[in-house]
């Protein structure tokens, strides 16, 4: 069964804290993504990765970084959390075939920065 | 750049009503088009997709036709159920890009179906 697992569903962090959001997929997918979801804005791509140790900036990378040390794991890092990063974060993955493959999403992580 | 525009929500319908959620896009060439659904408390699931003009995607009674001439991909269902209550997202992958890369999403449309 397809599975993208995000380690934390709900987090509350203080301004200035370093925050790690972890994502693991069990489908041996090459591609992994981090999106944030905000009301009225839909989903916006933060970073993505096509391979281990590889990363590419998405549309809104400012204030974020990522790490992909193993194929199945893709971490989103907020170096110094701010209140405008309060949001729902969604991890996703897809296979390496020619385009048209399905993207699978995790259940999301609700982050509140106070 | 690429963009997706969905009809404003929320949408509230009675059970067995006809559903249309409008989606139009801006992109060069022939993007792939998708509808994703997000049930309460869950992540997004692919509902249907179409990869070339005039293709019709269908799943679970939902349909959408890729209309290149009007740059649209409207979602329809003939008879909605309470269990269809969810947020629906229209999305595209740019023409020529590899699988799943750089999905661009619309704002999402909240659908509530009352018994």
GROMACS .gro file of C-alpha atoms in nm:
model
  229
    1UNK     CA    1   0.000   0.000   0.000
    2UNK     CA    2   0.117   0.348  -0.086
    3UNK     CA    3   0.248   0.540   0.211
    4UNK     CA    4   0.390   0.887   0.268
    5UNK     CA    5   0.436   0.942   0.638
    6UNK     CA    6   0.490   1.275   0.806
    7UNK     CA    7   0.632   1.236   1.152
    8UNK     CA    8   0.431   1.504   1.330
    9UNK     CA    9   0.068   1.597   1.269
   10UNK     CA   10   0.059   1.894   1.506
   11UNK     CA   11   0.344   2.108   1.632
   12UNK     CA   12   0.363   2.429   1.832
   13UNK     CA   13   0.697   2.610   1.824
   14UNK     CA   14   0.827   2.943   1.947
   15UNK     CA   15   0.955   3.221   1.726
   16UNK     CA   16   1.324   3.173   1.653
   17UNK     CA   17   1.327   2.800   1.715
   18UNK     CA   18   1.477   2.559   1.463
   19UNK     CA   19   1.207   2.325   1.335
   20UNK     CA   20   1.242   1.992   1.156
   21UNK     CA   21   0.956   1.835   0.963
   22UNK     CA   22   1.028   1.478   0.860
   23UNK     CA   23   0.878   1.281   0.574
   24UNK     CA   24   0.930   0.918   0.476
   25UNK     CA   25   0.796   0.732   0.173
   26UNK     CA   26   0.800   0.357   0.124
   27UNK     CA   27   0.755   0.343  -0.254
   28UNK     CA   28   1.118   0.386  -0.362
   29UNK     CA   29   1.022   0.711  -0.537
   30UNK     CA   30   1.292   0.933  -0.680
   31UNK     CA   31   1.098   1.259  -0.645
   32UNK     CA   32   0.995   1.421  -0.319
   33UNK     CA   33   0.829   1.755  -0.251
   34UNK     CA   34   0.738   1.993   0.027
   35UNK     CA   35   0.433   2.218  -0.011
   36UNK     CA   36   0.262   2.454   0.226
   37UNK     CA   37  -0.113   2.499   0.224
   38UNK     CA   38  -0.281   2.823   0.325
   39UNK     CA   39  -0.648   2.924   0.298
   40UNK     CA   40  -0.718   3.108  -0.023
   41UNK     CA   41  -0.373   3.038  -0.163
   42UNK     CA   42  -0.394   2.667  -0.237
   43UNK     CA   43  -0.070   2.471  -0.224
   44UNK     CA   44   0.264   2.634  -0.294
   45UNK     CA   45   0.585   2.445  -0.364
   46UNK     CA   46   0.869   2.513  -0.120
   47UNK     CA   47   1.141   2.270  -0.230
   48UNK     CA   48   1.169   1.947  -0.422
   49UNK     CA   49   1.427   1.678  -0.482
   50UNK     CA   50   1.486   1.443  -0.775
   51UNK     CA   51   1.747   1.230  -0.607
   52UNK     CA   52   1.945   1.173  -0.293
   53UNK     CA   53   2.143   1.479  -0.188
   54UNK     CA   54   1.982   1.681  -0.463
   55UNK     CA   55   1.742   1.973  -0.406
   56UNK     CA   56   1.576   2.243  -0.608
   57UNK     CA   57   1.399   2.558  -0.494
   58UNK     CA   58   1.031   2.583  -0.555
   59UNK     CA   59   0.819   2.895  -0.563
   60UNK     CA   60   0.856   3.003  -0.199
   61UNK     CA   61   1.190   2.874  -0.061
   62UNK     CA   62   1.274   3.175   0.154
   63UNK     CA   63   1.310   3.086   0.520
   64UNK     CA   64   1.331   2.713   0.451
   65UNK     CA   65   1.594   2.453   0.371
   66UNK     CA   66   1.576   2.080   0.304
   67UNK     CA   67   1.782   1.767   0.345
   68UNK     CA   68   1.773   1.441   0.154
   69UNK     CA   69   2.041   1.206   0.283
   70UNK     CA   70   1.848   0.889   0.200
   71UNK     CA   71   1.614   0.817  -0.087
   72UNK     CA   72   1.313   0.753   0.133
   73UNK     CA   73   1.348   1.054   0.361
   74UNK     CA   74   1.303   1.425   0.288
   75UNK     CA   75   1.326   1.677   0.569
   76UNK     CA   76   1.206   2.036   0.575
   77UNK     CA   77   1.397   2.271   0.804
   78UNK     CA   78   1.292   2.609   0.935
   79UNK     CA   79   1.619   2.758   1.058
   80UNK     CA   80   1.449   3.028   1.265
   81UNK     CA   81   1.074   2.990   1.280
   82UNK     CA   82   0.855   3.297   1.238
   83UNK     CA   83   0.484   3.350   1.287
   84UNK     CA   84   0.425   3.384   0.913
   85UNK     CA   85   0.537   3.024   0.877
   86UNK     CA   86   0.232   2.905   1.067
   87UNK     CA   87   0.071   2.677   0.812
   88UNK     CA   88  -0.012   2.325   0.702
   89UNK     CA   89   0.288   2.151   0.543
   90UNK     CA   90   0.240   1.866   0.299
   91UNK     CA   91   0.505   1.622   0.185
   92UNK     CA   92   0.463   1.432  -0.142
   93UNK     CA   93   0.648   1.184  -0.359
   94UNK     CA   94   0.635   1.042  -0.709
   95UNK     CA   95   0.817   0.786  -0.919
   96UNK     CA   96   1.084   0.845  -1.181
   97UNK     CA   97   0.893   0.736  -1.488
   98UNK     CA   98   0.799   0.969  -1.771
   99UNK     CA   99   0.557   1.235  -1.672
  100UNK     CA  100   0.207   1.154  -1.575
  101UNK     CA  101   0.291   0.951  -1.266
  102UNK     CA  102   0.072   1.004  -0.966
  103UNK     CA  103   0.194   1.222  -0.683
  104UNK     CA  104   0.120   1.077  -0.341
  105UNK     CA  105   0.069   1.307  -0.046
  106UNK     CA  106   0.115   1.263   0.326
  107UNK     CA  107  -0.153   1.364   0.574
  108UNK     CA  108   0.009   1.696   0.651
  109UNK     CA  109   0.175   1.864   0.948
  110UNK     CA  110   0.004   2.156   1.117
  111UNK     CA  111   0.268   2.396   1.243
  112UNK     CA  112   0.183   2.685   1.472
  113UNK     CA  113   0.459   2.937   1.552
  114UNK     CA  114   0.388   3.152   1.856
  115UNK     CA  115   0.421   3.189  -1.542
  116UNK     CA  116   0.178   2.905  -1.497
  117UNK     CA  117  -0.137   2.953  -1.297
  118UNK     CA  118  -0.463   2.780  -1.213
  119UNK     CA  119  -0.785   2.958  -1.122
  120UNK     CA  120  -1.079   2.785  -0.956
  121UNK     CA  121  -1.428   2.910  -0.899
  122UNK     CA  122  -1.479   3.081  -0.570
  123UNK     CA  123  -1.621   2.875  -0.290
  124UNK     CA  124  -1.746   2.743  -0.069
  125UNK     CA  125  -2.007   2.542  -0.255
  126UNK     CA  126  -2.303   2.395  -0.068
  127UNK     CA  127  -2.535   2.144  -0.234
  128UNK     CA  128  -2.806   1.903  -0.140
  129UNK     CA  129  -2.753   1.532  -0.186
  130UNK     CA  130  -2.813   1.414  -0.546
  131UNK     CA  131  -2.759   1.762  -0.689
  132UNK     CA  132  -2.542   1.823  -0.994
  133UNK     CA  133  -2.194   1.954  -0.927
  134UNK     CA  134  -1.972   2.177  -1.137
  135UNK     CA  135  -1.648   2.327  -1.012
  136UNK     CA  136  -1.485   2.551  -1.270
  137UNK     CA  137  -1.113   2.548  -1.336
  138UNK     CA  138  -0.917   2.748  -1.592
  139UNK     CA  139  -0.545   2.758  -1.643
  140UNK     CA  140  -0.267   2.965  -1.794
  141UNK     CA  141   0.029   2.775  -1.932
  142UNK     CA  142   0.223   2.732  -2.253
  143UNK     CA  143   0.180   2.429  -2.471
  144UNK     CA  144  -0.007   2.128  -2.341
  145UNK     CA  145   0.020   2.090  -1.965
  146UNK     CA  146  -0.114   1.785  -1.785
  147UNK     CA  147  -0.420   1.863  -1.575
  148UNK     CA  148  -0.530   1.710  -1.247
  149UNK     CA  149  -0.803   1.722  -0.988
  150UNK     CA  150  -0.706   1.636  -0.631
  151UNK     CA  151  -0.943   1.591  -0.337
  152UNK     CA  152  -0.870   1.651   0.030
  153UNK     CA  153  -1.108   1.495   0.280
  154UNK     CA  154  -1.120   1.643   0.631
  155UNK     CA  155  -0.804   1.573   0.825
  156UNK     CA  156  -0.631   1.396   0.538
  157UNK     CA  157  -0.372   1.465   0.273
  158UNK     CA  158  -0.449   1.512  -0.097
  159UNK     CA  159  -0.555   1.223  -0.317
  160UNK     CA  160  -0.552   1.220  -0.696
  161UNK     CA  161  -0.911   1.215  -0.820
  162UNK     CA  162  -0.856   1.221  -1.197
  163UNK     CA  163  -0.623   1.352  -1.463
  164UNK     CA  164  -0.593   1.428  -1.834
  165UNK     CA  165  -0.272   1.461  -2.029
  166UNK     CA  166  -0.379   1.591  -2.369
  167UNK     CA  167  -0.646   1.803  -2.529
  168UNK     CA  168  -0.998   1.654  -2.543
  169UNK     CA  169  -0.903   1.379  -2.295
  170UNK     CA  170  -1.166   1.305  -2.034
  171UNK     CA  171  -1.056   1.199  -1.689
  172UNK     CA  172  -1.306   1.012  -1.473
  173UNK     CA  173  -1.319   0.846  -1.133
  174UNK     CA  174  -1.582   0.778  -0.863
  175UNK     CA  175  -1.853   0.940  -1.077
  176UNK     CA  176  -1.652   1.259  -1.128
  177UNK     CA  177  -1.549   1.373  -1.477
  178UNK     CA  178  -1.344   1.651  -1.630
  179UNK     CA  179  -1.260   1.721  -1.994
  180UNK     CA  180  -0.939   1.892  -2.107
  181UNK     CA  181  -1.051   2.184  -2.323
  182UNK     CA  182  -0.754   2.345  -2.492
  183UNK     CA  183  -0.963   2.606  -2.673
  184UNK     CA  184  -1.102   2.746  -2.350
  185UNK     CA  185  -0.803   2.646  -2.131
  186UNK     CA  186  -1.043   2.479  -1.890
  187UNK     CA  187  -1.078   2.156  -1.693
  188UNK     CA  188  -1.412   2.180  -1.513
  189UNK     CA  189  -1.502   1.910  -1.262
  190UNK     CA  190  -1.853   1.761  -1.280
  191UNK     CA  191  -2.057   1.498  -1.103
  192UNK     CA  192  -2.415   1.412  -1.182
  193UNK     CA  193  -2.534   1.328  -0.831
  194UNK     CA  194  -2.329   1.422  -0.526
  195UNK     CA  195  -2.332   1.240  -0.194
  196UNK     CA  196  -2.263   1.355   0.158
  197UNK     CA  197  -1.937   1.161   0.142
  198UNK     CA  198  -1.817   1.391  -0.140
  199UNK     CA  199  -1.783   1.677   0.106
  200UNK     CA  200  -1.418   1.780   0.078
  201UNK     CA  201  -1.184   2.041  -0.067
  202UNK     CA  202  -1.114   2.001  -0.439
  203UNK     CA  203  -0.796   2.129  -0.602
  204UNK     CA  204  -0.730   2.177  -0.971
  205UNK     CA  205  -0.362   2.151  -1.067
  206UNK     CA  206  -0.128   2.134  -1.365
  207UNK     CA  207   0.216   2.005  -1.455
  208UNK     CA  208   0.388   2.211  -1.723
  209UNK     CA  209   0.433   2.074  -2.070
  210UNK     CA  210   0.753   1.881  -2.117
  211UNK     CA  211   0.843   1.844  -1.750
  212UNK     CA  212   0.899   1.509  -1.590
  213UNK     CA  213   0.650   1.326  -1.381
  214UNK     CA  214   0.503   1.514  -1.094
  215UNK     CA  215   0.742   1.801  -1.102
  216UNK     CA  216   0.626   2.148  -1.012
  217UNK     CA  217   0.255   2.090  -0.974
  218UNK     CA  218   0.082   2.429  -0.974
  219UNK     CA  219  -0.242   2.430  -0.774
  220UNK     CA  220  -0.554   2.639  -0.772
  221UNK     CA  221  -0.685   2.788  -0.451
  222UNK     CA  222  -0.912   2.495  -0.371
  223UNK     CA  223  -1.292   2.479  -0.352
  224UNK     CA  224  -1.468   2.363  -0.037
  225UNK     CA  225  -1.769   2.145  -0.118
  226UNK     CA  226  -2.031   2.067   0.146
  227UNK     CA  227  -2.313   1.827   0.063
  228UNK     CA  228  -2.612   1.825   0.294
  229UNK     CA  229  -2.844   1.525   0.336
   0.00000   0.00000   0.00000
